[in-house]
Every structure is written in C-alpha cells, then in structure tokens.
Amino acid sequence: MKAASRQKLDQRAFLEQVHECRDNGYLLSSKKIGSGAFSKVYLAYATQERMRHNCKLASDLRGKCHTMVQLYETFANSRRTYLVLELAAHGNLLEHINAMSAHHHCPGLEEEEARRLLWQLVSAVAHCHNLGIVHRDLKCENILLDDRGCLKLSDFGFANWSGLKNSLLSTFCGSVAYTAPEILMSKKYNGKQADLWSLGVTLYAMVTGKLPFKECQPHRMLYLMRRGPTFQPGLSPECQDLIRGLLQLHPRARLGLQQVATHHWMLPAAHALFCTTLCAIPEKTEKPQLRTSLHNVEPNADSDPPRSLLQLWRPQLQGTSCESASGPAPEPPGACPRQGADSAGLELWSTETAGRTVGRSRHPLLLCSIRSVPGHYPVS
Ligand SMILES: Nc1ncnc2c1ncn2[C@@H]1O[C@H](COP(=O)(O)OP(=O)(O)OP(=O)(O)O)[C@@H](O)[C@H]1O
C-alpha cells in the first residue's frame, strides 16, 4: 500500500478511536506512549462526566492515597477493545536503561539501581509464582516504572495458571531474546523455571545495556546459550555470578527465587528492606507480615498476604545486625518515598486482567491501550 493512502487510513482509524473514546467518556490525545504486537497505547483524559460516574476514578485522579483499581475500565466494539489504565509515568524499563546509558555515556544501569529494581521485580515474580501464576513474557518492555521510580510488572497476556504444583507447559510464549532454552528446544517446560531464565536476561540487560544472546535463528540462539553469557570488565563478580546462576541451560540447575533473593549481590537491598520493615511492624503485632502493595488485595483485607520477600530472605539475615531497628529506617539506595509499611514500594498490575493495586496518581492522566479484536489485526 502506498504511504499516502496508508497515512489516510491511519488518520481515519485514529479519528474513529477518538470518537469511540469520547462516547465512553475519555478524551484520547494523539500522544502515543507505546505499542506492542497487540496494542497501541495512547495518553487519554477522563471527562468530568466520566469522573462523576466513577467515584473511584475521580478520587484516584485527584491524587488521594487509596487503593487504586489500576485497570479502570474496558469497552469494546466489534473491531477494538479499549483498556483504560493508570499511567506508568516513567515508561518501560528498556526506555529507562537506554536513557540512563545515554546520560552516563556508559551502557547499562549502575549496579546499585539495578539491584533496587531487581529486588522489586523478584518480589513481583515471587508473588505471582506463590499464587501459581507464571508470567511467561518477562522482558524489559513489560516492566514499567511509575513517577516514583517503582516497578510495575505488566502485560500478563501470556500468563498462565501453572497451579501450585510444578506442572509442565508446552506453549511457546514470550520474546525469543528472553526465552528459556528448553522452550526454544520445544521441550515441555516448567513455567517458573522459564521465568527465572527471563529474569537473568533482564538483569543482564539492566547492568550491561545489551542482551546476552541475540540471534534471529533459534538454533544460533541455542549455540550462544550453551556458550553462556560474556561480560565486559567492570561488572562486579557477584553480579556476574548471579546472572550465570540464572542463565543455566538446565532448568533445574537454575537459581530459584529464594536463592536470588538471598544471593550475595542482593544483600544490600535485602538489608535495607529488612531494617525498614522491622521499623514498620507495630510492636505488639503477633504475626508480623510485610505488607507490600504488590498484593492484589484491599489494604485492610483479612486474608494473609502471600509469602513475601521478607520471608524469602529472613534466614539469610539472621545474625546480621539491624542498627536502626528502633530509629528511622534507612532507605535503600535510590529508593522512592514510601508510605507506612509499604516497604517494598512495589506495585503489581496487569494490562490484561482487572487486578487491583495500591498506588497514587498525581496527574489527571490515564492511558488508553487499544487492542484489536481477533480478526482485525493489527490495530489501526
Ligand atoms: N500503563 C502504561 N503506562 C505507561 N506505558 C505503558 C502502559 N501500558 C503500556 N505502556 C507502553 O506500551 C508498550 C506496549 O504495551 P503492552 O506491553 O501492553 O502491549 P502488547 O501489545 O501487549 O505488547 P507485546 O508486544 O509485549 O505483546 C509498553 O512496552 C509500554 O512502553
């Protein structure tokens, strides 16, 4: 199709989308925030009328501290599905790595920042795995950052319920560069172990600004995977060790989440969180529990939160001193401001499911993720 007629079609489609959003109470801007294989994501605003009809949305947008439904609304017609989502103001992790690399004239994030982000990511993935959910598409583009620099795991389009037993899966999911070797070899795979491989690729991308294995052909990828990752000088041996532990060809040889959380490289983050958490636990609480906003529950729900990172690394920290247990807790390096006992400062949410999260939106902005209905692909 000629460029001019393609442009006309795009314009017509965009105007249709503007009208469809307007009919549902949202003003679609032309600012495109991102796009993926299945969606185009635009900045949008809620009309006053929409806010009058949706108290939760209205109070969120006025910037109150509250339990926020991060997927506010969906609407659809025969051609498109619209998801109205909370905006992650700092975009995705890939954009962040690229911006920081350009800023420092050096590829990748500093290890301290990568540690803080990995800590949050491990916590989010642990939460999913403890619920029996495997993500299966962990990659930098699906990890978003809010205006406080806190991490949000998104895009659960390939997520699956693996159950609490480690049942094997067979569907090929995810992006090749992040895909575990057993999936590339079309073997039955354990979703949790496959997520751990992707976590290793993500950590490598964070600290080096590159992908560890990059080839279009799966057999070439496998060749590189067998050789293992290579590192530039300057990366700490502890970080290299953690990456190697995650990028183990054999799924069973791979580090588990608990081992990641207690790995030597992670300890500074664990220690800071441990101290913060101790200070946040009221003295007479019988069952001290880390309350993080990653849990998809109301803040005051009675149910026990799933096993948290506090439990994952507590054994490792036994015997370490927490100097400030009675005073104000030290912030982990580069940590974002926290509220109350929200120690991990972490939010888990999904563009695909109507989960809940705790968060704060300071700007009257929303996001419209417009997805094609099957049969009308790609979105236009
Ligand atoms: N709520 C959000 N806040 C900020 N940016 C977002 C948000 N949702 C999506 N994006 C941006 O849009 C991009 C694509 O979104 P998303 O991952 O939902 O699309 P997709 O079609 O499912 O992608 P994929 O190709 O991974 O399947 C993200 O990488 C991110 O940059």
GROMACS .gro file of C-alpha atoms and ligand atoms in nm:
model
  411
    1MET     CA    1   0.000   0.000   0.000
    2LYS     CA    2   0.130   0.349  -0.086
    3ALA     CA    3   0.249   0.561   0.203
    4ALA     CA    4  -0.009   0.835   0.137
    5SER     CA    5  -0.309   0.600   0.141
    6ARG     CA    6  -0.171   0.419   0.445
    7GLN     CA    7  -0.148   0.754   0.623
    8LYS     CA    8  -0.509   0.839   0.529
    9LEU     CA    9  -0.627   0.505   0.666
   10ASP     CA   10  -0.433   0.561   0.988
   11GLN     CA   11  -0.586   0.905   1.029
   12ARG     CA   12  -0.935   0.771   0.971
   13ALA     CA   13  -0.877   0.492   1.221
   14PHE     CA   14  -0.741   0.736   1.477
   15LEU     CA   15  -1.047   0.963   1.438
   16GLU     CA   16  -1.272   0.660   1.486
   17GLN     CA   17  -1.084   0.581   1.806
   18VAL     CA   18  -1.120   0.941   1.924
   19HIS     CA   19  -1.496   0.917   1.876
   20GLU     CA   20  -1.523   0.575   2.038
   21CYS     CA   21  -1.332   0.701   2.342
   22ARG     CA   22  -1.538   1.022   2.355
   23ASP     CA   23  -1.860   0.816   2.352
   24ASN     CA   24  -1.728   0.632   2.656
   25GLY     CA   25  -1.618   0.940   2.847
   26TYR     CA   26  -1.249   0.965   2.760
   27LEU     CA   27  -1.055   1.219   2.557
   28LEU     CA   28  -0.792   1.046   2.352
   29SER     CA   29  -0.481   1.251   2.285
   30SER     CA   30  -0.256   1.189   1.987
   31LYS     CA   31   0.040   1.125   2.218
   32LYS     CA   32   0.138   0.765   2.160
   33ILE     CA   33   0.310   0.618   2.462
   34GLY     CA   34   0.397   0.281   2.327
   35SER     CA   35   0.288  -0.006   2.115
   36GLY     CA   36   0.328  -0.379   2.114
   37ALA     CA   37   0.238  -0.670   1.895
   38PHE     CA   38  -0.120  -0.648   2.017
   39SER     CA   39  -0.179  -0.287   2.108
   40LYS     CA   40  -0.128   0.082   2.063
   41VAL     CA   41  -0.109   0.284   2.379
   42TYR     CA   42  -0.218   0.650   2.391
   43LEU     CA   43  -0.242   0.910   2.661
   44ALA     CA   44  -0.601   0.995   2.744
   45TYR     CA   45  -0.801   1.208   2.985
   46ALA     CA   46  -1.122   1.136   3.167
   47THR     CA   47  -1.407   1.379   3.107
   48GLN     CA   48  -1.575   1.548   3.406
   49GLU     CA   49  -1.887   1.347   3.330
   50ARG     CA   50  -1.696   1.018   3.339
   51MET     CA   51  -1.546   1.115   3.672
   52ARG     CA   52  -1.893   1.196   3.808
   53HIS     CA   53  -1.998   0.841   3.721
   54ASN     CA   54  -1.688   0.672   3.854
   55CYS     CA   55  -1.607   0.786   4.207
   56LYS     CA   56  -1.301   0.562   4.234
   57LEU     CA   57  -1.153   0.704   3.917
   58ALA     CA   58  -1.232   1.059   4.026
   59SER     CA   59  -1.068   1.021   4.365
   60ASP     CA   60  -0.763   0.847   4.216
   61LEU     CA   61  -0.715   1.125   3.968
   62ARG     CA   62  -0.735   1.388   4.239
   63GLY     CA   63  -0.421   1.230   4.380
   64LYS     CA   64  -0.551   1.082   4.701
   65CYS     CA   65  -0.378   0.795   4.870
   66HIS     CA   66  -0.605   0.498   4.823
   67THR     CA   67  -0.648   0.151   4.693
   68MET     CA   68  -0.648   0.200   4.323
   69VAL     CA   69  -0.805  -0.017   4.059
   70GLN     CA   70  -0.534   0.012   3.803
   71LEU     CA   71  -0.745  -0.113   3.517
   72TYR     CA   72  -1.029   0.133   3.544
   73GLU     CA   73  -1.248   0.026   3.266
   74THR     CA   74  -1.273  -0.164   2.941
   75PHE     CA   75  -1.502  -0.110   2.649
   76ALA     CA   76  -1.513  -0.274   2.313
   77ASN     CA   77  -1.683  -0.287   1.977
   78SER     CA   78  -1.655  -0.542   1.701
   79ARG     CA   79  -1.316  -0.405   1.592
   80ARG     CA   80  -1.134  -0.291   1.903
   81THR     CA   81  -1.102  -0.338   2.274
   82TYR     CA   82  -1.006  -0.042   2.488
   83LEU     CA   83  -0.838  -0.074   2.826
   84VAL     CA   84  -0.832   0.236   3.043
   85LEU     CA   85  -0.527   0.208   3.264
   86GLU     CA   86  -0.333   0.400   3.518
   87LEU     CA   87  -0.034   0.569   3.357
   88ALA     CA   88   0.315   0.447   3.447
   89ALA     CA   89   0.471   0.788   3.401
   90HIS     CA   90   0.831   0.676   3.356
   91GLY     CA   91   0.764   0.434   3.073
   92ASN     CA   92   0.920   0.093   3.038
   93LEU     CA   93   1.249  -0.043   3.169
   94LEU     CA   94   1.404  -0.063   2.824
   95GLU     CA   95   1.349   0.310   2.771
   96HIS     CA   96   1.491   0.377   3.116
   97ILE     CA   97   1.805   0.171   3.052
   98ASN     CA   98   1.859   0.349   2.721
   99ALA     CA   99   1.805   0.693   2.877
  100MET     CA  100   2.044   0.622   3.165
  101SER     CA  101   2.305   0.474   2.928
  102ALA     CA  102   2.294   0.792   2.720
  103HIS     CA  103   2.307   1.008   3.032
  104HIS     CA  104   2.614   0.833   3.178
  105HIS     CA  105   2.778   0.772   2.838
  106CYS     CA  106   2.809   0.415   2.951
  107PRO     CA  107   2.578   0.124   2.863
  108GLY     CA  108   2.350  -0.010   3.135
  109LEU     CA  109   2.233   0.098   3.478
  110GLU     CA  110   2.458   0.134   3.777
  111GLU     CA  111   2.461  -0.186   3.980
  112GLU     CA  112   2.302  -0.013   4.277
  113GLU     CA  113   2.000   0.090   4.074
  114ALA     CA  114   1.979  -0.247   3.900
  115ARG     CA  115   1.980  -0.415   4.242
  116ARG     CA  116   1.695  -0.199   4.367
  117LEU     CA  117   1.488  -0.273   4.056
  118LEU     CA  118   1.571  -0.643   4.054
  119TRP     CA  119   1.465  -0.661   4.416
  120GLN     CA  120   1.122  -0.525   4.326
  121LEU     CA  121   1.099  -0.749   4.022
  122VAL     CA  122   1.188  -1.061   4.219
  123SER     CA  123   0.923  -0.965   4.472
  124ALA     CA  124   0.660  -0.927   4.199
  125VAL     CA  125   0.752  -1.256   4.033
  126ALA     CA  126   0.759  -1.434   4.372
  127HIS     CA  127   0.410  -1.303   4.436
  128CYS     CA  128   0.285  -1.443   4.104
  129HIS     CA  129   0.459  -1.778   4.150
  130ASN     CA  130   0.323  -1.813   4.501
  131LEU     CA  131  -0.024  -1.773   4.353
  132GLY     CA  132   0.056  -2.038   4.092
  133ILE     CA  133   0.080  -1.784   3.809
  134VAL     CA  134   0.368  -1.786   3.562
  135HIS     CA  135   0.422  -1.471   3.358
  136ARG     CA  136   0.596  -1.624   3.053
  137ASP     CA  137   0.677  -1.289   2.890
  138LEU     CA  138   0.916  -1.120   3.133
  139LYS     CA  139   1.117  -0.863   2.941
  140CYS     CA  140   1.225  -0.502   2.981
  141GLU     CA  141   0.934  -0.374   2.768
  142ASN     CA  142   0.683  -0.533   3.005
  143ILE     CA  143   0.836  -0.382   3.316
  144LEU     CA  144   0.706  -0.031   3.374
  145LEU     CA  145   0.816   0.245   3.609
  146ASP     CA  146   0.587   0.491   3.780
  147ASP     CA  147   0.661   0.851   3.871
  148ARG     CA  148   0.826   0.739   4.196
  149GLY     CA  149   1.060   0.503   4.013
  150CYS     CA  150   0.869   0.200   4.145
  151LEU     CA  151   0.839  -0.100   3.926
  152LYS     CA  152   0.516  -0.240   3.784
  153LEU     CA  153   0.501  -0.573   3.616
  154SER     CA  154   0.263  -0.559   3.324
  155ASP     CA  155   0.137  -0.748   3.022
  156PHE     CA  156   0.002  -1.073   3.154
  157GLY     CA  157  -0.117  -1.167   2.805
  158PHE     CA  158   0.082  -1.493   2.810
  159ALA     CA  159   0.047  -1.560   3.179
  160ASN     CA  160  -0.080  -1.899   3.276
  161TRP     CA  161  -0.206  -2.071   3.582
  162SER     CA  162   0.056  -2.334   3.643
  163GLY     CA  163  -0.102  -2.433   3.970
  164LEU     CA  164   0.092  -2.468   4.287
  165LYS     CA  165   0.238  -2.794   4.169
  166ASN     CA  166   0.510  -2.756   3.912
  167SER     CA  167   0.313  -2.885   3.615
  168LEU     CA  168   0.477  -2.864   3.277
  169LEU     CA  169   0.368  -2.636   2.993
  170SER     CA  170   0.424  -2.663   2.622
  171THR     CA  171   0.315  -2.337   2.454
  172PHE     CA  172   0.582  -2.117   2.303
  173CYS     CA  173   0.544  -1.770   2.456
  174GLY     CA  174   0.745  -1.457   2.500
  175SER     CA  175   1.019  -1.290   2.301
  176VAL     CA  176   1.299  -1.504   2.165
  177ALA     CA  177   1.577  -1.299   2.328
  178TYR     CA  178   1.426  -1.365   2.673
  179THR     CA  179   1.305  -1.717   2.606
  180ALA     CA  180   1.448  -2.008   2.802
  181PRO     CA  181   1.644  -2.270   2.604
  182GLU     CA  182   1.407  -2.553   2.694
  183ILE     CA  183   1.123  -2.359   2.524
  184LEU     CA  184   1.337  -2.290   2.217
  185MET     CA  185   1.405  -2.665   2.204
  186SER     CA  186   1.025  -2.724   2.209
  187LYS     CA  187   1.054  -2.930   2.525
  188LYS     CA  188   0.786  -2.940   2.793
  189TYR     CA  189   0.889  -2.678   3.041
  190ASN     CA  190   0.833  -2.559   3.392
  191GLY     CA  191   0.690  -2.205   3.372
  192LYS     CA  192   0.854  -2.085   3.693
  193GLN     CA  193   1.198  -2.201   3.584
  194ALA     CA  194   1.142  -2.040   3.244
  195ASP     CA  195   1.053  -1.710   3.417
  196LEU     CA  196   1.383  -1.734   3.608
  197TRP     CA  197   1.577  -1.754   3.282
  198SER     CA  198   1.398  -1.438   3.161
  199LEU     CA  199   1.484  -1.273   3.492
  200GLY     CA  200   1.851  -1.349   3.421
  201VAL     CA  201   1.826  -1.194   3.074
  202THR     CA  202   1.655  -0.888   3.224
  203LEU     CA  203   1.928  -0.845   3.486
  204TYR     CA  204   2.195  -0.879   3.218
  205ALA     CA  205   2.015  -0.613   3.012
  206MET     CA  206   1.996  -0.383   3.313
  207VAL     CA  207   2.366  -0.395   3.401
  208THR     CA  208   2.515  -0.411   3.052
  209GLY     CA  209   2.259  -0.229   2.833
  210LYS     CA  210   2.270  -0.529   2.597
  211LEU     CA  211   2.102  -0.864   2.552
  212PRO     CA  212   2.314  -1.166   2.643
  213PHE     CA  213   2.213  -1.369   2.340
  214LYS     CA  214   2.094  -1.209   2.021
  215GLU     CA  215   2.026  -1.412   1.712
  216CYS     CA  216   1.720  -1.448   1.494
  217GLN     CA  217   1.754  -1.821   1.440
  218PRO     CA  218   1.665  -2.037   1.741
  219HIS     CA  219   1.950  -2.284   1.669
  220ARG     CA  220   2.202  -1.995   1.668
  221MET     CA  221   2.049  -1.869   1.993
  222LEU     CA  222   2.092  -2.214   2.143
  223TYR     CA  223   2.454  -2.219   2.036
  224LEU     CA  224   2.515  -1.887   2.217
  225MET     CA  225   2.321  -2.003   2.522
  226ARG     CA  226   2.535  -2.315   2.551
  227ARG     CA  227   2.846  -2.097   2.547
  228GLY     CA  228   2.699  -1.883   2.828
  229PRO     CA  229   2.694  -1.505   2.875
  230THR     CA  230   3.006  -1.296   2.833
  231PHE     CA  231   3.079  -0.986   3.039
  232GLN     CA  232   3.267  -0.663   2.985
  233PRO     CA  233   3.525  -0.575   3.251
  234GLY     CA  234   3.386  -0.356   3.527
  235LEU     CA  235   3.083  -0.566   3.625
  236SER     CA  236   3.120  -0.698   3.978
  237PRO     CA  237   3.198  -1.073   4.010
  238GLU     CA  238   2.894  -1.111   4.241
  239CYS     CA  239   2.662  -0.973   3.975
  240GLN     CA  240   2.820  -1.197   3.711
  241ASP     CA  241   2.771  -1.493   3.942
  242LEU     CA  242   2.403  -1.415   3.991
  243ILE     CA  243   2.347  -1.380   3.616
  244ARG     CA  244   2.528  -1.708   3.547
  245GLY     CA  245   2.319  -1.875   3.815
  246LEU     CA  246   2.000  -1.766   3.640
  247LEU     CA  247   2.120  -1.835   3.286
  248GLN     CA  248   2.183  -2.203   3.346
  249LEU     CA  249   2.096  -2.413   3.045
  250HIS     CA  250   1.942  -2.687   3.257
  251PRO     CA  251   1.627  -2.556   3.426
  252ARG     CA  252   1.688  -2.749   3.747
  253ALA     CA  253   2.038  -2.605   3.779
  254ARG     CA  254   1.897  -2.251   3.768
  255LEU     CA  255   1.877  -2.046   4.084
  256GLY     CA  256   1.534  -2.030   4.243
  257LEU     CA  257   1.371  -1.706   4.356
  258GLN     CA  258   1.471  -1.766   4.715
  259GLN     CA  259   1.832  -1.813   4.612
  260VAL     CA  260   1.817  -1.495   4.406
  261ALA     CA  261   1.674  -1.300   4.699
  262THR     CA  262   1.947  -1.426   4.929
  263HIS     CA  263   2.230  -1.404   4.678
  264HIS     CA  264   2.534  -1.212   4.793
  265TRP     CA  265   2.481  -0.941   4.530
  266MET     CA  266   2.129  -0.877   4.656
  267LEU     CA  267   2.216  -0.846   5.023
  268PRO     CA  268   2.246  -0.465   5.040
  269ALA     CA  269   1.889  -0.434   4.910
  270ALA     CA  270   1.766  -0.708   5.142
  271HIS     CA  271   1.932  -0.550   5.442
  272ALA     CA  272   1.781  -0.208   5.374
  273LEU     CA  273   1.435  -0.356   5.327
  274PHE     CA  274   1.471  -0.570   5.638
  275CYS     CA  275   1.556  -0.267   5.851
  276THR     CA  276   1.271  -0.066   5.701
  277THR     CA  277   1.029  -0.348   5.762
  278LEU     CA  278   1.131  -0.404   6.121
  279CYS     CA  279   1.067  -0.039   6.193
  280ALA     CA  280   0.731  -0.054   6.021
  281ILE     CA  281   0.598  -0.353   6.219
  282PRO     CA  282   0.397  -0.239   6.521
  283GLU     CA  283   0.544  -0.376   6.846
  284LYS     CA  284   0.250  -0.592   6.950
  285THR     CA  285   0.174  -0.747   6.613
  286GLU     CA  286   0.151  -1.120   6.669
  287LYS     CA  287   0.212  -1.218   6.315
  288PRO     CA  288   0.447  -0.964   6.158
  289GLN     CA  289   0.397  -0.950   5.787
  290LEU     CA  290   0.544  -0.738   5.522
  291ARG     CA  291   0.261  -0.553   5.358
  292THR     CA  292   0.354  -0.455   5.012
  293SER     CA  293   0.132  -0.304   4.752
  294LEU     CA  294   0.219  -0.582   4.514
  295HIS     CA  295  -0.058  -0.790   4.661
  296ASN     CA  296  -0.382  -0.765   4.474
  297VAL     CA  297  -0.587  -0.718   4.787
  298GLU     CA  298  -0.751  -0.433   4.967
  299PRO     CA  299  -0.503  -0.289   5.219
  300ASN     CA  300  -0.715  -0.398   5.512
  301ALA     CA  301  -0.824  -0.734   5.380
  302ASP     CA  302  -0.816  -1.007   5.642
  303SER     CA  303  -0.654  -1.266   5.424
  304ASP     CA  304  -0.288  -1.347   5.472
  305PRO     CA  305  -0.069  -1.194   5.206
  306PRO     CA  306   0.126  -1.445   5.002
  307ARG     CA  307   0.475  -1.535   5.116
  308SER     CA  308   0.677  -1.220   5.079
  309LEU     CA  309   1.040  -1.148   5.023
  310LEU     CA  310   1.074  -1.080   5.392
  311GLN     CA  311   1.021  -1.449   5.445
  312LEU     CA  312   1.240  -1.537   5.150
  313TRP     CA  313   1.548  -1.373   5.289
  314ARG     CA  314   1.488  -1.374   5.662
  315PRO     CA  315   1.710  -1.682   5.720
  316GLN     CA  316   1.996  -1.515   5.541
  317LEU     CA  317   1.970  -1.211   5.762
  318GLN     CA  318   1.967  -1.394   6.092
  319GLY     CA  319   2.273  -1.283   6.274
  320THR     CA  320   2.311  -0.958   6.083
  321SER     CA  321   2.259  -0.652   6.293
  322CYS     CA  322   1.989  -0.402   6.216
  323GLU     CA  323   2.131  -0.094   6.376
  324SER     CA  324   1.834   0.127   6.322
  325ALA     CA  325   1.561  -0.110   6.437
  326SER     CA  326   1.449   0.144   6.695
  327GLY     CA  327   1.510   0.457   6.491
  328PRO     CA  328   1.403   0.573   6.149
  329ALA     CA  329   1.468   0.314   5.882
  330PRO     CA  330   1.735   0.380   5.626
  331GLU     CA  331   1.612   0.398   5.269
  332PRO     CA  332   1.765   0.153   5.026
  333PRO     CA  333   1.992   0.323   4.778
  334GLY     CA  334   1.789   0.529   4.535
  335ALA     CA  335   1.465   0.418   4.693
  336CYS     CA  336   1.147   0.604   4.623
  337PRO     CA  337   0.939   0.756   4.903
  338ARG     CA  338   0.729   0.507   5.092
  339GLN     CA  339   0.405   0.520   5.276
  340GLY     CA  340   0.355   0.345   5.607
  341ALA     CA  341   0.455  -0.017   5.600
  342ASP     CA  342   0.459  -0.029   5.223
  343SER     CA  343   0.818  -0.132   5.245
  344ALA     CA  344   0.884  -0.275   4.905
  345GLY     CA  345   0.713   0.022   4.741
  346LEU     CA  346   0.610  -0.214   4.473
  347GLU     CA  347   0.303  -0.248   4.264
  348LEU     CA  348   0.190  -0.540   4.064
  349TRP     CA  349  -0.057  -0.489   3.792
  350SER     CA  350  -0.162  -0.614   3.463
  351THR     CA  351  -0.284  -0.467   3.142
  352GLU     CA  352  -0.471  -0.787   3.074
  353THR     CA  353  -0.652  -0.855   3.398
  354ALA     CA  354  -0.858  -0.636   3.621
  355GLY     CA  355  -0.638  -0.677   3.926
  356ARG     CA  356  -0.603  -0.421   4.199
  357THR     CA  357  -0.311  -0.238   4.336
  358VAL     CA  358  -0.227   0.035   4.579
  359GLY     CA  359  -0.087   0.345   4.427
  360ARG     CA  360  -0.107   0.714   4.375
  361SER     CA  361  -0.179   0.907   4.062
  362ARG     CA  362  -0.075   1.267   4.080
  363HIS     CA  363  -0.179   1.368   3.735
  364PRO     CA  364  -0.519   1.372   3.575
  365LEU     CA  365  -0.391   1.139   3.312
  366LEU     CA  366  -0.489   0.795   3.207
  367LEU     CA  367  -0.388   0.565   2.943
  368CYS     CA  368  -0.583   0.401   2.666
  369SER     CA  369  -0.444   0.076   2.543
  370ILE     CA  370  -0.629  -0.008   2.226
  371ARG     CA  371  -0.623  -0.370   2.125
  372SER     CA  372  -0.753  -0.527   1.812
  373VAL     CA  373  -1.029  -0.778   1.833
  374PRO     CA  374  -0.910  -1.107   1.673
  375GLY     CA  375  -0.972  -1.090   1.304
  376HIS     CA  376  -0.892  -0.718   1.288
  377TYR     CA  377  -0.519  -0.738   1.333
  378PRO     CA  378  -0.312  -0.522   1.355
  379VAL     CA  379  -0.471  -0.237   1.550
  380SER     CA  380  -0.531   0.064   1.331
  381LIG     N1  381   0.008   0.175   3.174
  381LIG     C1  382   0.112   0.209   3.100
  381LIG     N2  383   0.185   0.318   3.132
  381LIG     C2  384   0.289   0.356   3.054
  381LIG     N3  385   0.326   0.293   2.942
  381LIG     C3  386   0.258   0.184   2.905
  381LIG     C4  387   0.148   0.135   2.981
  381LIG     N4  388   0.098   0.025   2.920
  381LIG     C5  389   0.175   0.005   2.813
  381LIG     N5  390   0.270   0.100   2.802
  381LIG     C6  391   0.371   0.112   2.695
  381LIG     O1  392   0.322   0.050   2.579
  381LIG     C7  393   0.407  -0.061   2.543
  381LIG     C8  394   0.322  -0.175   2.487
  381LIG     O2  395   0.224  -0.213   2.582
  381LIG     P1  396   0.183  -0.365   2.605
  381LIG     O3  397   0.303  -0.441   2.652
  381LIG     O4  398   0.062  -0.367   2.690
  381LIG     O5  399   0.147  -0.409   2.457
  381LIG     P2  400   0.144  -0.555   2.396
  381LIG     O6  401   0.079  -0.543   2.262
  381LIG     O7  402   0.082  -0.649   2.494
  381LIG     O8  403   0.299  -0.583   2.382
  381LIG     P3  404   0.374  -0.719   2.343
  381LIG     O9  405   0.433  -0.693   2.208
  381LIG    O10  406   0.478  -0.734   2.450
  381LIG    O11  407   0.274  -0.827   2.346
  381LIG     C9  408   0.483  -0.096   2.671
  381LIG    O12  409   0.609  -0.154   2.643
  381LIG    C10  410   0.499   0.039   2.737
  381LIG    O13  411   0.609   0.109   2.683
   0.00000   0.00000   0.00000
